[in-house]
mmCIF file of C-alpha atoms in Angstrom:
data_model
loop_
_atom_site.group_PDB
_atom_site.id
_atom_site.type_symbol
_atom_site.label_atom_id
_atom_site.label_comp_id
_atom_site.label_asym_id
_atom_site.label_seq_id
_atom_site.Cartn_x
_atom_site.Cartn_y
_atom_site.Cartn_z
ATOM 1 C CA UNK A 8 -6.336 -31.348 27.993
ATOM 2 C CA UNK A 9 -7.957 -27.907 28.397
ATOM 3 C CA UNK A 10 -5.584 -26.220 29.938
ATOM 4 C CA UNK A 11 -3.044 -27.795 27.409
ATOM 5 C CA UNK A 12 -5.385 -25.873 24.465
ATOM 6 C CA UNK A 13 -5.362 -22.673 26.042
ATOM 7 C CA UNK A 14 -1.673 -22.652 26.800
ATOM 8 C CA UNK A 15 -0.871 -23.766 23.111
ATOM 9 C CA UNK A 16 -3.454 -20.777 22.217
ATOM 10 C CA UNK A 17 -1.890 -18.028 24.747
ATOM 11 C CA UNK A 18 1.677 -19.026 23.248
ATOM 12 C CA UNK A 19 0.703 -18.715 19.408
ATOM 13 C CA UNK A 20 -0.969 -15.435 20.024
ATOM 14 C CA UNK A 21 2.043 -13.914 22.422
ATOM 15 C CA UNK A 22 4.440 -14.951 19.475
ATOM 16 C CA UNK A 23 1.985 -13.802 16.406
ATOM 17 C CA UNK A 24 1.269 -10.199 18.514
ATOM 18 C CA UNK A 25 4.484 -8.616 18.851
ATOM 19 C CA UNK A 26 5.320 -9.914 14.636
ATOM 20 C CA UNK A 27 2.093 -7.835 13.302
ATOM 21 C CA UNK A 28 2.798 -4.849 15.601
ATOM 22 C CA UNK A 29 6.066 -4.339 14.202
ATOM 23 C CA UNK A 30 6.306 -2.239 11.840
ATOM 24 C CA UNK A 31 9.671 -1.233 9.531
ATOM 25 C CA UNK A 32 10.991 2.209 9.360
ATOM 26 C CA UNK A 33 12.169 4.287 6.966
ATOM 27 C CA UNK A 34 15.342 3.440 6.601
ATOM 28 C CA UNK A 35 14.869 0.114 6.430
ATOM 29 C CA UNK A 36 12.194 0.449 3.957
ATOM 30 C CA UNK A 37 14.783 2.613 1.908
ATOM 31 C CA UNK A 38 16.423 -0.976 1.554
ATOM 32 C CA UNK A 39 13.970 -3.098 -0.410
ATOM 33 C CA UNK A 40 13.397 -2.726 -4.298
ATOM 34 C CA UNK A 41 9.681 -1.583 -4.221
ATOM 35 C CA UNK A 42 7.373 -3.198 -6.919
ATOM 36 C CA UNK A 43 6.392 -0.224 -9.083
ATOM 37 C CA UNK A 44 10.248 1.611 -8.768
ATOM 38 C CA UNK A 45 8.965 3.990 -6.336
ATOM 39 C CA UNK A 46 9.497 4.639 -2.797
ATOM 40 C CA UNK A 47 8.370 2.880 0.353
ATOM 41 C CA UNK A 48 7.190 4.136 3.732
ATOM 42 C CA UNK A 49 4.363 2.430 6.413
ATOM 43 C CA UNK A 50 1.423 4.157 7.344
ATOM 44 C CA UNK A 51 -0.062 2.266 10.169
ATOM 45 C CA UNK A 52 -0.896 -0.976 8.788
ATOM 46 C CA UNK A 53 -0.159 -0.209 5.265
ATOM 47 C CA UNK A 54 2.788 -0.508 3.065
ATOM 48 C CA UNK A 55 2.650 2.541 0.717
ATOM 49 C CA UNK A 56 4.716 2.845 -2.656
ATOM 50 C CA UNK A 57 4.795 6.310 -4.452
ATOM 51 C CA UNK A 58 6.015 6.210 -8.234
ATOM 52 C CA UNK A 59 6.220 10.454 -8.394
ATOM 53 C CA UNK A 60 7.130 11.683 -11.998
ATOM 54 C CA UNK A 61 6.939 15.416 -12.924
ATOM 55 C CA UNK A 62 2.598 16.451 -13.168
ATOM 56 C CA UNK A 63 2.194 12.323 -11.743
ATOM 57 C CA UNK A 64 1.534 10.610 -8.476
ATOM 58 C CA UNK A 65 0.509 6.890 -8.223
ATOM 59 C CA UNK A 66 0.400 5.710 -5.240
ATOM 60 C CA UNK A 67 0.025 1.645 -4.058
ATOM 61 C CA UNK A 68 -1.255 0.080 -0.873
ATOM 62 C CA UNK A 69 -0.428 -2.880 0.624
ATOM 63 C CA UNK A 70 -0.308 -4.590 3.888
ATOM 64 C CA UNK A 71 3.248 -5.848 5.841
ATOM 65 C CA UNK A 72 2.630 -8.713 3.716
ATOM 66 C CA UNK A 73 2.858 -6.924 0.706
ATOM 67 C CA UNK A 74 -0.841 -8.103 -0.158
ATOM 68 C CA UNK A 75 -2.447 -5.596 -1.997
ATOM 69 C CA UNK A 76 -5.346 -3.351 -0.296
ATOM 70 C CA UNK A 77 -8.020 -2.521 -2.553
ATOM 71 C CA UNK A 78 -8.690 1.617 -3.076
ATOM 72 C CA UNK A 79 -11.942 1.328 -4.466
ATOM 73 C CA UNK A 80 -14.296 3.615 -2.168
ATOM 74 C CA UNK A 81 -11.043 5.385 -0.804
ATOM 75 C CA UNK A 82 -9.990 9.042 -1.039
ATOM 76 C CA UNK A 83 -6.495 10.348 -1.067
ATOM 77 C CA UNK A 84 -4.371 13.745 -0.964
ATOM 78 C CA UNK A 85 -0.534 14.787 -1.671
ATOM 79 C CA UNK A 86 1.054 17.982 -0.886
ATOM 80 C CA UNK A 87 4.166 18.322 -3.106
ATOM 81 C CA UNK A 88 6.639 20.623 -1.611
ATOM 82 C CA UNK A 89 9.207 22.432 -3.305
ATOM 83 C CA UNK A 90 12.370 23.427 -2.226
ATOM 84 C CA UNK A 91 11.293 26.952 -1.877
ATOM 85 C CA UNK A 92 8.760 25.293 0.341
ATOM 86 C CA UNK A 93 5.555 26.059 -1.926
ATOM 87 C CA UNK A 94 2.959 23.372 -1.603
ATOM 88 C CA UNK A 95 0.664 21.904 -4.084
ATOM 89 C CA UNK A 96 -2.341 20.005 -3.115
ATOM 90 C CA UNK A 97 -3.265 16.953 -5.140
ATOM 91 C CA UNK A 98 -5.954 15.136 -4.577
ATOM 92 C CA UNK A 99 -5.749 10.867 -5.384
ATOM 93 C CA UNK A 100 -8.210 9.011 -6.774
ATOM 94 C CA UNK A 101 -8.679 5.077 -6.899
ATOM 95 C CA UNK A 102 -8.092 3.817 -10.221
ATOM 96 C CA UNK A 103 -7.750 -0.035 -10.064
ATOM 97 C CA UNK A 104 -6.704 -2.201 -7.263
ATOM 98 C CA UNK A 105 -4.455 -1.169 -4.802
ATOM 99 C CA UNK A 106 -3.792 2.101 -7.073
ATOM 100 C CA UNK A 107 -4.644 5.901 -6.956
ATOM 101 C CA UNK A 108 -3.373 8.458 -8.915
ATOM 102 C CA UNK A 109 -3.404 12.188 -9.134
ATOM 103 C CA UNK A 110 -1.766 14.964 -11.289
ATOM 104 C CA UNK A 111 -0.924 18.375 -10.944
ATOM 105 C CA UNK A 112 1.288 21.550 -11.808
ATOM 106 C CA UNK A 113 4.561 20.453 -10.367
ATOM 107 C CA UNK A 114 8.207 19.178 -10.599
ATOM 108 C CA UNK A 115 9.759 16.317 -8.817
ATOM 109 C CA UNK A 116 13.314 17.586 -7.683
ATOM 110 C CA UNK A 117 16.145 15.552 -4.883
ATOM 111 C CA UNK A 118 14.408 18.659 -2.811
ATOM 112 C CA UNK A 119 10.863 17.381 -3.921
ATOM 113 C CA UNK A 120 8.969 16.633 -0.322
ATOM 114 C CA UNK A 121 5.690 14.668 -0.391
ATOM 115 C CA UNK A 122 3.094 14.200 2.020
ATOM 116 C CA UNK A 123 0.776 11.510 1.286
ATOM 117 C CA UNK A 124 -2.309 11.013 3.374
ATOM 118 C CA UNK A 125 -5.112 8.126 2.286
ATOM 119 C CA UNK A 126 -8.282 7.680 3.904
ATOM 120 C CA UNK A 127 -9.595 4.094 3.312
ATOM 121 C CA UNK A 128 -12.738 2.196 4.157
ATOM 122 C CA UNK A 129 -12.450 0.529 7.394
ATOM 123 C CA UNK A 130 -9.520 1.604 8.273
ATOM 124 C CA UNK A 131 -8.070 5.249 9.912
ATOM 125 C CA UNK A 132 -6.584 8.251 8.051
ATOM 126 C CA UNK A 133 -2.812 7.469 7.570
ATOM 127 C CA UNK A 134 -0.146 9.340 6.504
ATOM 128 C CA UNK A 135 3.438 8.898 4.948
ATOM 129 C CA UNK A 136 5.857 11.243 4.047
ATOM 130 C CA UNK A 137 8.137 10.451 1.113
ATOM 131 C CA UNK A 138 11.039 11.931 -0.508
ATOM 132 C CA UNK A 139 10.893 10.603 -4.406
ATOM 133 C CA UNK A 140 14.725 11.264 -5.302
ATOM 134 C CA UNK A 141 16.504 10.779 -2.091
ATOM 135 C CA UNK A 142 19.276 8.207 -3.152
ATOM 136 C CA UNK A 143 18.655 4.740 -2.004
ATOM 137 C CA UNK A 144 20.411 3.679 1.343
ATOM 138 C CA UNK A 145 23.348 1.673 0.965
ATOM 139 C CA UNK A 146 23.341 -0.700 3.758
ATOM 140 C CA UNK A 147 24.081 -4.712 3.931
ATOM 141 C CA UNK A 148 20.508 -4.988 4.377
ATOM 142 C CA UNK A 149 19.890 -3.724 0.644
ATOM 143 C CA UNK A 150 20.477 -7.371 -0.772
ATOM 144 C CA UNK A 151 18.207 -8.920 1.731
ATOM 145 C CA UNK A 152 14.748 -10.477 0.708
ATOM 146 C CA UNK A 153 11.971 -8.380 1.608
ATOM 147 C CA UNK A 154 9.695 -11.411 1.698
ATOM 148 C CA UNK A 155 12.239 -13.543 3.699
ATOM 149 C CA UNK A 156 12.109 -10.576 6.374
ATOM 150 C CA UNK A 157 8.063 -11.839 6.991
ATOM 151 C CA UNK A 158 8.592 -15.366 6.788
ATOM 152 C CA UNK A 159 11.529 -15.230 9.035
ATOM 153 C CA UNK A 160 12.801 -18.239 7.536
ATOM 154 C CA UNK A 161 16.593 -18.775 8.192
ATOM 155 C CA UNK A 162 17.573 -20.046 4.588
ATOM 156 C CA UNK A 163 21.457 -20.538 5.167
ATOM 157 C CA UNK A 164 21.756 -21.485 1.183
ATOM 158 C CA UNK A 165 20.295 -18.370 0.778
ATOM 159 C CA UNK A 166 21.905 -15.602 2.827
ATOM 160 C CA UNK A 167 25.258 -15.625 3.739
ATOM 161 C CA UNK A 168 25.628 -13.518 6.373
ATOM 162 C CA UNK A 169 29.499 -14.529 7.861
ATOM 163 C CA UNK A 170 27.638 -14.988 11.383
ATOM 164 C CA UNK A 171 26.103 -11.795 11.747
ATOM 165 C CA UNK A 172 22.581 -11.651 13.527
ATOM 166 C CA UNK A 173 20.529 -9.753 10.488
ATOM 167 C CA UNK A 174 16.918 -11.552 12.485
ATOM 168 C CA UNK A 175 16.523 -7.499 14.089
ATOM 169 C CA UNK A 176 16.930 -5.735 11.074
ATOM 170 C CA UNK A 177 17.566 -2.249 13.369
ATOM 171 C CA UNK A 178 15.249 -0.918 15.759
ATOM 172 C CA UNK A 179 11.484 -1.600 15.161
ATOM 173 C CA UNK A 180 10.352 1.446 16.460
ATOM 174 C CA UNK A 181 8.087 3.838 14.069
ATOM 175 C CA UNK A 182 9.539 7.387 12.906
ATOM 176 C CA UNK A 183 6.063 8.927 13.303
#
């Protein structure tokens, strides 16, 4: 009966491992309607969203499970590039939740670069770099549930995918 228990244990973790190391990339991410309107990237084990407006940042963390990550105690920093390649430093600040904001002397442009880096408590530095206007990919993916992807629940009244295998939703390897 032991050995039955640690088998059952072994297989649960071997299957549950591989799922939270995973990660999506950027493209993919480019795929799902993010919460706020803003754009998605990961940053270790953090979903990030950035809403950027012209003189605006806000910035929201979750987890892969789209669980929000509270900010309170964290620090933050952007630097906005411009096309010319000029680079303004703004610093984030937690406001409420799983939000920080900063502001600054800038414009956001479809040549607008940002490079967001948070630092919260007990967890690592990460780092995400985001392009605000870049037009949203256009892939089959783009109608898929962002949710469903986690639960990897095979809803056939739900998706109709003619046959195709969407469970590997492109390579799972980070852009980093």
């Amino acid at each position: 009966m032991k050995n039955v228990l640690l088998v059952a244990i072994f297989l649960g973790m071997a299957t549950a491992i591989p799922n939270i190391a995973l990660g999506h990339t950027d493209e993919y991410l480019a795929t799902v309607e993010a919460p706020h309107g803003g754009q998605l990237r990961m940053a270790g084990p953090f979903h990030l969203e950035l809403v950027a407006k012209d003189g605006e940042l806000e910035l929201y963390v979750t987890d892969h499970m789209d669980n929000d990550i509270p900010t309170a105690g964290g620090s933050g920093k952007a630097n906005v590039f411009d096309e010319t390649g000029e680079r303004i430093s703004v610093p984030l600040t937690p406001v409420f939740g799983n939000l920080m904001k900063g502001a600054g002397e800038f414009k956001i442009t479809p040549e607008t670069v940002v490079s967001v880096f948070v630092v919260l408590e007990g967890y690592e530095t990460q780092g995400a770099r985001f392009t605000p206007l870049a037009p949203k990919s256009t892939t089959e993916d783009s109608a898929h549930d962002h949710h469903d992807h986690h639960d990897h629940h095979d809803h056939h009244d739900h998706h109709d995918h003619h046959g195709d295998d969407h469970n590997n939703h492109g390579s799972h390897e980070e852009d980093e």
